[in-house]
mmCIF file of C-alpha atoms in Angstrom:
data_model
loop_
_atom_site.group_PDB
_atom_site.id
_atom_site.type_symbol
_atom_site.label_atom_id
_atom_site.label_comp_id
_atom_site.label_asym_id
_atom_site.label_seq_id
_atom_site.Cartn_x
_atom_site.Cartn_y
_atom_site.Cartn_z
ATOM 1 C CA MET X 34 -129.968 63.645 -144.421
ATOM 2 C CA LYS X 35 -128.016 66.133 -142.919
ATOM 3 C CA ILE X 36 -127.380 69.126 -145.104
ATOM 4 C CA ALA X 37 -125.226 72.196 -144.015
ATOM 5 C CA TYR X 38 -126.293 75.348 -146.293
ATOM 6 C CA LEU X 39 -123.672 78.070 -146.246
ATOM 7 C CA SER X 40 -124.374 81.250 -147.805
ATOM 8 C CA THR X 41 -126.228 84.543 -147.709
ATOM 9 C CA PHE X 42 -129.538 83.988 -145.598
ATOM 10 C CA TYR X 43 -131.528 86.620 -143.742
ATOM 11 C CA PRO X 44 -131.075 89.062 -142.069
ATOM 12 C CA PHE X 45 -129.293 89.781 -145.682
ATOM 13 C CA ARG X 46 -131.468 90.981 -148.507
ATOM 14 C CA GLY X 47 -131.051 90.512 -152.226
ATOM 15 C CA GLY X 48 -131.382 87.780 -154.970
ATOM 16 C CA ILE X 49 -128.793 85.633 -153.652
ATOM 17 C CA ALA X 50 -130.614 85.368 -150.189
ATOM 18 C CA GLN X 51 -134.002 85.165 -151.886
ATOM 19 C CA PHE X 52 -132.591 81.986 -154.091
ATOM 20 C CA ASN X 53 -131.229 80.414 -150.984
ATOM 21 C CA ALA X 54 -134.272 81.066 -148.994
ATOM 22 C CA ALA X 55 -136.708 79.271 -151.714
ATOM 23 C CA LEU X 56 -134.326 76.389 -151.965
ATOM 24 C CA TYR X 57 -133.733 75.857 -148.330
ATOM 25 C CA ARG X 58 -137.460 75.620 -147.789
ATOM 26 C CA VAL X 59 -137.820 72.721 -150.283
ATOM 27 C CA PHE X 60 -134.974 70.788 -148.213
ATOM 28 C CA GLU X 61 -136.456 71.352 -144.888
ATOM 29 C CA LYS X 62 -139.549 69.286 -146.167
ATOM 30 C CA ASP X 63 -137.367 65.849 -146.344
ATOM 31 C CA HIS X 64 -134.181 66.597 -144.875
ATOM 32 C CA ASP X 65 -132.207 67.732 -141.767
ATOM 33 C CA ILE X 66 -130.920 71.188 -143.028
ATOM 34 C CA LYS X 67 -129.166 74.045 -141.312
ATOM 35 C CA ALA X 68 -128.366 77.617 -142.777
ATOM 36 C CA TYR X 69 -125.400 79.015 -142.089
ATOM 37 C CA THR X 70 -124.585 82.644 -143.213
ATOM 38 C CA PHE X 71 -122.236 85.647 -142.695
ATOM 39 C CA PHE X 72 -122.047 87.989 -139.373
ATOM 40 C CA ARG X 73 -119.933 90.305 -141.838
ATOM 41 C CA GLN X 74 -120.601 89.541 -145.695
ATOM 42 C CA TYR X 75 -119.218 92.718 -147.123
ATOM 43 C CA PRO X 76 -117.261 95.440 -144.922
ATOM 44 C CA GLU X 77 -119.667 98.585 -145.159
ATOM 45 C CA MET X 78 -116.736 100.654 -147.028
ATOM 46 C CA LEU X 79 -116.781 98.187 -149.704
ATOM 47 C CA PHE X 80 -120.472 97.652 -150.224
ATOM 48 C CA PRO X 81 -121.775 99.853 -153.169
ATOM 49 C CA GLY X 82 -125.362 99.892 -152.194
ATOM 50 C CA GLN X 83 -127.351 101.421 -149.428
ATOM 51 C CA THR X 84 -127.776 98.605 -147.076
ATOM 52 C CA GLN X 85 -126.869 94.690 -146.996
ATOM 53 C CA PHE X 86 -129.845 94.103 -144.579
ATOM 54 C CA VAL X 87 -133.394 93.358 -144.396
ATOM 55 C CA ILE X 88 -135.282 96.704 -144.125
ATOM 56 C CA ASP X 89 -139.021 97.515 -143.361
ATOM 57 C CA GLY X 90 -140.900 96.793 -146.121
ATOM 58 C CA ASP X 91 -139.139 93.828 -147.415
ATOM 59 C CA THR X 92 -141.165 90.687 -147.212
ATOM 60 C CA ALA X 93 -138.132 88.638 -146.620
ATOM 61 C CA ASP X 94 -138.188 84.817 -145.711
ATOM 62 C CA LYS X 95 -136.703 84.500 -142.042
ATOM 63 C CA VAL X 96 -134.742 81.447 -142.491
ATOM 64 C CA PRO X 97 -133.351 80.480 -138.980
ATOM 65 C CA SER X 98 -129.588 80.657 -139.958
ATOM 66 C CA GLU X 99 -126.458 80.960 -137.709
ATOM 67 C CA ARG X 100 -124.146 83.805 -138.505
ATOM 68 C CA ILE X 101 -121.137 82.557 -138.066
ATOM 69 C CA LEU X 102 -118.876 83.618 -141.030
ATOM 70 C CA ASP X 103 -116.671 86.778 -141.433
ATOM 71 C CA SER X 104 -115.841 87.086 -145.168
ATOM 72 C CA ILE X 105 -112.654 89.016 -144.337
ATOM 73 C CA ASN X 106 -110.945 87.393 -141.025
ATOM 74 C CA PRO X 107 -109.101 84.389 -141.838
ATOM 75 C CA LEU X 108 -109.118 83.258 -138.238
ATOM 76 C CA GLY X 109 -113.021 83.290 -138.358
ATOM 77 C CA TYR X 110 -113.079 80.954 -141.295
ATOM 78 C CA TYR X 111 -111.729 77.993 -139.023
ATOM 79 C CA ARG X 112 -114.196 78.634 -136.446
ATOM 80 C CA ALA X 113 -116.990 78.739 -138.838
ATOM 81 C CA ALA X 114 -115.780 75.343 -140.272
ATOM 82 C CA LYS X 115 -115.421 73.939 -136.567
ATOM 83 C CA LYS X 116 -118.991 75.320 -135.999
ATOM 84 C CA ILE X 117 -120.347 73.563 -139.255
ATOM 85 C CA LYS X 118 -118.510 70.232 -138.605
ATOM 86 C CA SER X 119 -120.196 69.963 -135.125
ATOM 87 C CA PHE X 120 -123.443 69.556 -137.027
ATOM 88 C CA ASN X 121 -121.889 66.496 -138.787
ATOM 89 C CA PRO X 122 -123.458 67.086 -141.931
ATOM 90 C CA GLU X 123 -123.648 64.466 -145.014
ATOM 91 C CA LEU X 124 -123.717 67.445 -147.514
ATOM 92 C CA LEU X 125 -122.433 70.930 -147.624
ATOM 93 C CA ILE X 126 -124.040 73.423 -150.019
ATOM 94 C CA THR X 127 -122.672 76.836 -151.020
ATOM 95 C CA LYS X 128 -123.500 79.204 -153.551
ATOM 96 C CA PHE X 129 -120.400 81.172 -155.355
ATOM 97 C CA TRP X 130 -120.940 84.129 -157.406
ATOM 98 C CA MET X 131 -117.784 86.393 -156.959
ATOM 99 C CA PRO X 132 -114.135 85.956 -156.285
ATOM 100 C CA PHE X 133 -114.290 88.216 -153.013
ATOM 101 C CA PHE X 134 -115.983 85.122 -151.311
ATOM 102 C CA ALA X 135 -113.471 82.407 -152.528
ATOM 103 C CA PRO X 136 -111.167 82.590 -149.247
ATOM 104 C CA SER X 137 -113.945 82.287 -146.889
ATOM 105 C CA LEU X 138 -116.194 79.878 -148.473
ATOM 106 C CA GLY X 139 -113.272 78.243 -150.023
ATOM 107 C CA THR X 140 -111.472 77.661 -146.607
ATOM 108 C CA VAL X 141 -114.557 76.260 -144.902
ATOM 109 C CA ALA X 142 -115.249 73.912 -147.623
ATOM 110 C CA LYS X 143 -111.538 72.748 -147.736
ATOM 111 C CA GLN X 144 -111.928 71.959 -143.592
ATOM 112 C CA LEU X 145 -114.995 69.763 -144.169
ATOM 113 C CA LYS X 146 -113.893 68.172 -147.440
ATOM 114 C CA SER X 147 -112.755 65.042 -146.271
ATOM 115 C CA ASP X 148 -115.898 64.103 -144.281
ATOM 116 C CA THR X 149 -118.585 65.964 -146.193
ATOM 117 C CA ILE X 150 -119.447 65.827 -149.991
ATOM 118 C CA ASN X 151 -119.250 69.669 -151.003
ATOM 119 C CA ILE X 152 -121.415 70.981 -153.824
ATOM 120 C CA SER X 153 -121.363 74.493 -154.887
ATOM 121 C CA ILE X 154 -124.209 76.198 -156.877
ATOM 122 C CA LEU X 155 -122.356 78.305 -159.214
ATOM 123 C CA ASP X 156 -123.949 81.682 -160.524
ATOM 124 C CA ASN X 157 -120.724 82.846 -162.176
ATOM 125 C CA VAL X 158 -117.177 81.377 -162.342
ATOM 126 C CA MET X 159 -115.871 84.362 -164.510
ATOM 127 C CA PRO X 160 -116.801 87.587 -162.898
ATOM 128 C CA HIS X 161 -118.313 90.379 -164.667
ATOM 129 C CA GLU X 162 -116.047 92.995 -163.135
ATOM 130 C CA LYS X 163 -112.587 91.532 -163.241
ATOM 131 C CA ARG X 164 -109.840 92.233 -160.940
ATOM 132 C CA PRO X 165 -106.459 91.198 -160.095
ATOM 133 C CA GLY X 166 -106.219 88.035 -158.550
ATOM 134 C CA ASP X 167 -109.849 86.856 -159.431
ATOM 135 C CA LEU X 168 -108.517 83.621 -161.250
ATOM 136 C CA LYS X 169 -106.559 82.243 -158.414
ATOM 137 C CA LEU X 170 -109.219 83.070 -155.964
ATOM 138 C CA THR X 171 -111.752 81.399 -158.229
ATOM 139 C CA LYS X 172 -109.439 78.239 -158.928
ATOM 140 C CA PHE X 173 -108.804 77.948 -154.885
ATOM 141 C CA PHE X 174 -112.485 78.036 -154.257
ATOM 142 C CA LEU X 175 -113.438 75.299 -157.020
ATOM 143 C CA ASN X 176 -110.899 72.722 -156.122
ATOM 144 C CA GLN X 177 -112.716 72.895 -152.635
ATOM 145 C CA ASN X 178 -115.880 70.940 -154.088
ATOM 146 C CA HIS X 179 -116.613 67.550 -155.141
ATOM 147 C CA GLY X 180 -119.702 68.517 -157.517
ATOM 148 C CA TYR X 181 -120.989 71.710 -158.994
ATOM 149 C CA ILE X 182 -124.729 72.955 -160.353
ATOM 150 C CA VAL X 183 -124.726 75.577 -163.100
ATOM 151 C CA MET X 184 -127.610 77.245 -164.412
ATOM 152 C CA SER X 185 -126.362 78.367 -167.939
ATOM 153 C CA ASP X 186 -124.011 76.798 -170.513
ATOM 154 C CA ALA X 187 -121.721 79.773 -170.286
ATOM 155 C CA VAL X 188 -121.048 78.662 -166.515
ATOM 156 C CA LYS X 189 -120.642 75.345 -167.378
ATOM 157 C CA GLU X 190 -117.813 76.117 -170.259
ATOM 158 C CA ASP X 191 -116.004 78.397 -167.637
ATOM 159 C CA LEU X 192 -116.059 75.957 -165.131
ATOM 160 C CA LEU X 193 -114.603 73.430 -167.333
ATOM 161 C CA LYS X 194 -111.507 75.517 -167.941
ATOM 162 C CA PHE X 195 -110.678 75.227 -164.445
ATOM 163 C CA ILE X 196 -111.592 71.717 -164.049
ATOM 164 C CA PRO X 197 -111.920 69.780 -167.393
ATOM 165 C CA ASP X 198 -113.382 66.842 -165.480
ATOM 166 C CA ALA X 199 -115.786 68.768 -163.075
ATOM 167 C CA LYS X 200 -118.617 66.492 -161.974
ATOM 168 C CA VAL X 201 -121.382 69.365 -162.864
ATOM 169 C CA GLU X 202 -125.179 69.017 -163.380
ATOM 170 C CA PHE X 203 -127.308 71.622 -165.185
ATOM 171 C CA HIS X 204 -130.672 72.865 -164.091
ATOM 172 C CA THR X 205 -132.350 76.070 -165.407
ATOM 173 C CA HIS X 206 -132.628 79.026 -162.806
ATOM 174 C CA PRO X 207 -136.175 78.051 -160.833
ATOM 175 C CA LEU X 208 -138.411 80.856 -160.822
ATOM 176 C CA TYR X 209 -139.235 82.890 -157.532
ATOM 177 C CA ASN X 210 -142.647 82.497 -156.314
ATOM 178 C CA HIS X 211 -142.559 84.891 -153.222
ATOM 179 C CA PHE X 212 -143.480 88.366 -154.695
ATOM 180 C CA GLY X 213 -147.380 87.600 -154.688
ATOM 181 C CA GLU X 214 -149.922 88.190 -157.436
ATOM 182 C CA SER X 215 -150.063 90.718 -160.131
ATOM 183 C CA ILE X 216 -152.254 93.752 -159.724
ATOM 184 C CA PRO X 217 -154.353 95.395 -162.746
ATOM 185 C CA VAL X 218 -152.297 97.124 -164.914
ATOM 186 C CA ASN X 219 -154.250 100.638 -164.986
ATOM 187 C CA GLN X 220 -153.887 100.471 -160.704
ATOM 188 C CA ALA X 221 -150.212 99.571 -161.183
ATOM 189 C CA ARG X 222 -149.676 102.503 -163.606
ATOM 190 C CA ASP X 223 -151.543 104.757 -161.262
ATOM 191 C CA ILE X 224 -149.351 103.916 -158.210
ATOM 192 C CA LEU X 225 -146.232 104.861 -160.502
ATOM 193 C CA ASN X 226 -147.822 107.835 -162.158
ATOM 194 C CA ILE X 227 -147.662 106.177 -165.674
ATOM 195 C CA PRO X 228 -150.035 107.334 -168.417
ATOM 196 C CA PHE X 229 -152.596 104.545 -169.047
ATOM 197 C CA ASP X 230 -151.920 104.568 -172.918
ATOM 198 C CA LYS X 231 -148.290 104.334 -173.070
ATOM 199 C CA LYS X 232 -146.224 101.144 -174.186
ATOM 200 C CA VAL X 233 -144.195 100.771 -170.999
ATOM 201 C CA ILE X 234 -140.746 99.341 -170.960
ATOM 202 C CA LEU X 235 -139.195 98.000 -167.537
ATOM 203 C CA PHE X 236 -135.470 98.047 -166.542
ATOM 204 C CA PHE X 237 -135.401 96.162 -163.377
ATOM 205 C CA GLY X 238 -132.860 95.484 -160.604
ATOM 206 C CA PHE X 239 -129.408 96.538 -159.173
ATOM 207 C CA ILE X 240 -127.872 99.088 -161.699
ATOM 208 C CA ARG X 241 -124.169 98.206 -162.726
ATOM 209 C CA SER X 242 -122.275 99.012 -165.503
ATOM 210 C CA TYR X 243 -122.134 95.570 -167.319
ATOM 211 C CA LYS X 244 -126.088 95.649 -167.330
ATOM 212 C CA GLY X 245 -126.203 98.133 -170.212
ATOM 213 C CA LEU X 246 -128.720 100.685 -168.797
ATOM 214 C CA ASP X 247 -126.849 103.259 -170.879
ATOM 215 C CA VAL X 248 -127.335 101.454 -174.062
ATOM 216 C CA LEU X 249 -131.333 101.076 -173.187
ATOM 217 C CA ILE X 250 -131.570 104.856 -172.790
ATOM 218 C CA GLU X 251 -129.530 105.654 -175.910
ATOM 219 C CA ALA X 252 -132.055 102.841 -177.782
ATOM 220 C CA PHE X 253 -135.190 104.532 -175.896
ATOM 221 C CA LYS X 254 -134.451 108.023 -177.310
ATOM 222 C CA ASP X 255 -135.299 106.966 -180.767
ATOM 223 C CA LEU X 256 -138.620 105.261 -180.080
ATOM 224 C CA PRO X 257 -141.819 107.143 -180.650
ATOM 225 C CA GLU X 258 -143.726 109.569 -178.006
ATOM 226 C CA GLU X 259 -146.020 106.703 -176.983
ATOM 227 C CA TYR X 260 -143.154 104.547 -175.358
ATOM 228 C CA TYR X 261 -142.369 105.176 -171.668
ATOM 229 C CA LEU X 262 -139.428 103.678 -169.709
ATOM 230 C CA VAL X 263 -139.163 102.751 -166.240
ATOM 231 C CA ILE X 264 -135.916 102.512 -164.394
ATOM 232 C CA ALA X 265 -136.424 100.776 -161.003
ATOM 233 C CA GLY X 266 -133.374 99.518 -158.922
ATOM 234 C CA GLU X 267 -130.467 100.377 -156.442
ATOM 235 C CA VAL X 268 -127.524 102.057 -158.258
ATOM 236 C CA TYR X 269 -123.892 100.639 -157.476
ATOM 237 C CA GLY X 270 -122.036 103.645 -157.872
ATOM 238 C CA SER X 271 -123.358 106.750 -159.108
ATOM 239 C CA PHE X 272 -126.755 107.349 -161.345
ATOM 240 C CA LYS X 273 -125.311 110.560 -162.671
ATOM 241 C CA GLU X 274 -124.218 109.303 -166.106
ATOM 242 C CA TYR X 275 -127.533 107.892 -166.818
ATOM 243 C CA GLN X 276 -129.277 110.771 -165.472
ATOM 244 C CA ASN X 277 -127.119 112.990 -167.778
ATOM 245 C CA LEU X 278 -128.369 110.775 -170.977
ATOM 246 C CA ILE X 279 -131.695 111.200 -169.789
ATOM 247 C CA ASP X 280 -131.320 114.678 -169.710
ATOM 248 C CA LYS X 281 -129.193 115.073 -173.047
ATOM 249 C CA TYR X 282 -132.084 113.799 -174.853
ATOM 250 C CA ASN X 283 -134.900 115.536 -172.879
ATOM 251 C CA LEU X 284 -136.626 112.181 -171.749
ATOM 252 C CA ASN X 285 -137.595 113.175 -168.331
ATOM 253 C CA ASP X 286 -141.236 113.317 -169.258
ATOM 254 C CA ARG X 287 -140.839 109.683 -170.595
ATOM 255 C CA VAL X 288 -138.958 108.077 -168.150
ATOM 256 C CA GLY X 289 -139.790 107.185 -164.639
ATOM 257 C CA THR X 290 -136.754 106.550 -162.432
ATOM 258 C CA HIS X 291 -137.156 104.897 -158.813
ATOM 259 C CA ILE X 292 -133.247 104.409 -157.999
ATOM 260 C CA ARG X 293 -133.539 102.766 -154.805
ATOM 261 C CA TYR X 294 -133.743 99.217 -153.595
ATOM 262 C CA ILE X 295 -137.075 97.890 -154.475
ATOM 263 C CA SER X 296 -138.453 95.919 -151.522
ATOM 264 C CA ASP X 297 -140.153 92.756 -152.309
ATOM 265 C CA SER X 298 -143.643 94.016 -151.470
ATOM 266 C CA GLU X 299 -143.183 96.728 -154.199
ATOM 267 C CA VAL X 300 -142.086 94.088 -156.899
ATOM 268 C CA PRO X 301 -145.505 93.534 -158.269
ATOM 269 C CA LYS X 302 -146.700 97.000 -159.107
ATOM 270 C CA PHE X 303 -143.480 97.551 -161.298
ATOM 271 C CA PHE X 304 -144.014 94.237 -163.476
ATOM 272 C CA SER X 305 -147.624 94.480 -163.691
ATOM 273 C CA ALA X 306 -147.314 98.001 -165.152
ATOM 274 C CA ALA X 307 -145.142 96.951 -167.697
ATOM 275 C CA ASP X 308 -145.537 95.741 -171.217
ATOM 276 C CA VAL X 309 -142.228 94.061 -171.498
ATOM 277 C CA CYS X 310 -138.859 93.753 -169.257
ATOM 278 C CA VAL X 311 -135.604 94.659 -171.225
ATOM 279 C CA LEU X 312 -132.302 93.036 -170.204
ATOM 280 C CA PRO X 313 -129.621 94.970 -172.406
ATOM 281 C CA TYR X 314 -126.957 93.473 -170.633
ATOM 282 C CA LYS X 315 -123.254 93.515 -171.973
ATOM 283 C CA THR X 316 -122.091 90.439 -169.857
ATOM 284 C CA ALA X 317 -123.898 87.919 -168.134
ATOM 285 C CA THR X 318 -124.436 84.371 -167.013
ATOM 286 C CA GLN X 319 -127.959 83.808 -165.911
ATOM 287 C CA SER X 320 -130.440 86.119 -164.279
ATOM 288 C CA GLY X 321 -132.688 86.083 -161.454
ATOM 289 C CA ILE X 322 -134.754 89.111 -162.874
ATOM 290 C CA VAL X 323 -135.781 87.009 -165.654
ATOM 291 C CA GLY X 324 -137.358 84.585 -163.290
ATOM 292 C CA ILE X 325 -139.273 87.345 -161.374
ATOM 293 C CA SER X 326 -140.550 88.738 -164.859
ATOM 294 C CA TYR X 327 -141.888 85.167 -165.734
ATOM 295 C CA HIS X 328 -143.451 84.851 -162.278
ATOM 296 C CA PHE X 329 -145.475 87.773 -163.625
ATOM 297 C CA ASN X 330 -146.251 86.089 -166.784
ATOM 298 C CA LEU X 331 -144.300 89.285 -168.309
ATOM 299 C CA PRO X 332 -142.103 88.394 -171.539
ATOM 300 C CA VAL X 333 -138.327 89.880 -171.830
ATOM 301 C CA ILE X 334 -136.294 91.315 -174.564
ATOM 302 C CA VAL X 335 -132.436 90.283 -173.454
ATOM 303 C CA THR X 336 -129.231 90.361 -175.277
ATOM 304 C CA ASP X 337 -127.427 87.142 -176.340
ATOM 305 C CA VAL X 338 -124.774 86.924 -173.760
ATOM 306 C CA GLY X 339 -124.122 84.336 -171.305
ATOM 307 C CA GLY X 340 -126.756 81.970 -170.494
ATOM 308 C CA LEU X 341 -129.494 84.636 -171.065
ATOM 309 C CA LYS X 342 -130.493 82.924 -174.345
ATOM 310 C CA GLU X 343 -130.855 79.637 -172.648
ATOM 311 C CA MET X 344 -133.385 81.132 -170.658
ATOM 312 C CA ILE X 345 -135.577 82.175 -173.584
ATOM 313 C CA GLU X 346 -134.971 80.426 -176.958
ATOM 314 C CA PRO X 347 -135.790 76.677 -176.107
ATOM 315 C CA HIS X 348 -139.176 77.907 -174.678
ATOM 316 C CA ASN X 349 -139.964 80.987 -176.884
ATOM 317 C CA THR X 350 -140.386 83.222 -173.950
ATOM 318 C CA GLY X 351 -138.880 86.305 -174.889
ATOM 319 C CA VAL X 352 -136.826 88.039 -177.613
ATOM 320 C CA ILE X 353 -133.230 87.551 -178.334
ATOM 321 C CA VAL X 354 -131.111 90.586 -179.570
ATOM 322 C CA PRO X 355 -127.703 89.769 -180.806
ATOM 323 C CA GLU X 356 -125.752 92.154 -178.955
ATOM 324 C CA SER X 357 -125.956 95.035 -176.609
ATOM 325 C CA ASN X 358 -126.349 97.583 -179.188
ATOM 326 C CA ASN X 359 -128.787 100.553 -179.065
ATOM 327 C CA GLU X 360 -130.137 100.296 -182.679
ATOM 328 C CA LYS X 361 -130.716 96.528 -182.349
ATOM 329 C CA ILE X 362 -132.429 96.947 -179.003
ATOM 330 C CA ARG X 363 -134.595 99.466 -180.287
ATOM 331 C CA ASP X 364 -135.735 97.622 -183.198
ATOM 332 C CA ALA X 365 -136.555 94.377 -181.079
ATOM 333 C CA ILE X 366 -138.643 96.668 -178.865
ATOM 334 C CA LEU X 367 -140.426 98.118 -182.048
ATOM 335 C CA ASN X 368 -141.115 94.594 -183.382
ATOM 336 C CA TYR X 369 -142.289 93.249 -180.205
ATOM 337 C CA PHE X 370 -144.872 96.015 -180.034
ATOM 338 C CA ASN X 371 -145.631 95.929 -183.962
ATOM 339 C CA ALA X 372 -145.942 91.991 -183.998
ATOM 340 C CA ASN X 373 -148.269 92.062 -180.921
ATOM 341 C CA LEU X 374 -145.795 89.257 -179.480
ATOM 342 C CA ARG X 375 -147.171 89.358 -176.035
ATOM 343 C CA GLU X 376 -150.013 87.057 -175.955
ATOM 344 C CA ASN X 377 -147.891 84.055 -177.490
ATOM 345 C CA LEU X 378 -144.912 84.458 -175.316
ATOM 346 C CA THR X 379 -146.934 84.776 -172.415
ATOM 347 C CA ASN X 380 -148.491 81.389 -173.196
ATOM 348 C CA ASN X 381 -145.183 79.838 -173.726
ATOM 349 C CA ILE X 382 -144.182 81.304 -170.050
ATOM 350 C CA MET X 383 -146.876 79.959 -168.308
ATOM 351 C CA LYS X 384 -145.878 76.531 -169.800
ATOM 352 C CA TYR X 385 -142.232 76.820 -168.880
ATOM 353 C CA LYS X 386 -143.063 77.642 -165.192
ATOM 354 C CA GLU X 387 -144.423 74.082 -164.632
ATOM 355 C CA MET X 388 -140.780 72.793 -165.201
ATOM 356 C CA ALA X 389 -138.779 75.435 -163.611
ATOM 357 C CA SER X 390 -139.248 74.628 -159.839
ATOM 358 C CA TRP X 391 -137.339 74.703 -156.765
ATOM 359 C CA GLU X 392 -138.360 71.158 -155.979
ATOM 360 C CA SER X 393 -136.680 70.199 -159.352
ATOM 361 C CA MET X 394 -133.477 71.944 -158.472
ATOM 362 C CA ALA X 395 -133.395 70.297 -155.012
ATOM 363 C CA LYS X 396 -133.567 66.943 -156.734
ATOM 364 C CA THR X 397 -130.897 67.770 -159.264
ATOM 365 C CA ILE X 398 -128.551 68.542 -155.953
ATOM 366 C CA ILE X 399 -129.565 65.338 -154.164
ATOM 367 C CA ASN X 400 -129.019 63.205 -157.482
ATOM 368 C CA LEU X 401 -125.586 64.662 -158.129
ATOM 369 C CA TYR X 402 -124.793 64.032 -154.203
ATOM 370 C CA HIS X 403 -125.427 60.371 -154.779
ATOM 371 C CA LYS X 404 -123.477 60.066 -157.939
ATOM 372 C CA LEU X 405 -120.443 61.747 -155.695
ATOM 373 C CA LEU X 406 -120.640 59.120 -153.099
#
């Protein structure tokens, strides 16, 4: 069929673009698909990171997308819709992760709704960091779609609060497969200047307040000397509050900080150097970081928020902490190492990887399309 996929694609970078590229590559094998993206995604003054775009060192998939949508120009929404209409798609796929994009994506979807089946992949329905008007914007966007794909029960529950009779299908977050292979642990630690004999904990990804890095540092301060924490990712805002905690507890010799955007080519060394990846999130839906960790057969310790539990519990691929609490996270880390859980959890990850494929995600979307006809 003819599929229009409107979301973030190359030359933009980050997890959303990576997700869309992986799914696009599956669809292009059997369908006539066109990727459409933003020519302005975020205004520079509103973007909290260093850059929205792929830079040297990124191994981004250069999906051939057309840059047609300006997120903050309402007149441009209609031009973008007209452009997509000219392709005459049978299916429009969007990906929704925050209310900021509801006006642009929602308006385009509304213009196509009478002639095209609209399906949205929902990362979030309720945003992690709430702002006035979020509920109205989200409701507007959701109402422009015929069907929805969710990757956690938490998101499904939020969706049903807006649309009780929503046509929705669940699929677990597929695992990323473009980061390459692991490298020997000592080689990775040598590159990152980590002592070979340490028990290495990894915090990876964009650093935002809801992700609980402050709680992890508070937990880490009570761990023995043989533990080492690696913090890797671009900070949204300032790293000062976290550095203040590191200084306060005299942890600089036991904490390695890499506070910048981590390019895809660098990812293997961080996950290869680690013994476990910790996600101490205060709120969440699902997380692409779990998928990256699984790609490298690295178990995770996560808090029981949003849909994180669903990515762990049925498959016994990690450890679940009841809440984002420094004492509980500390105890979970100690138990992980003292009980030698890694081998068993890694074996379960390898089994899980066989079912969490992009091909399966694409099939779920196509099956939903046929149900909506």
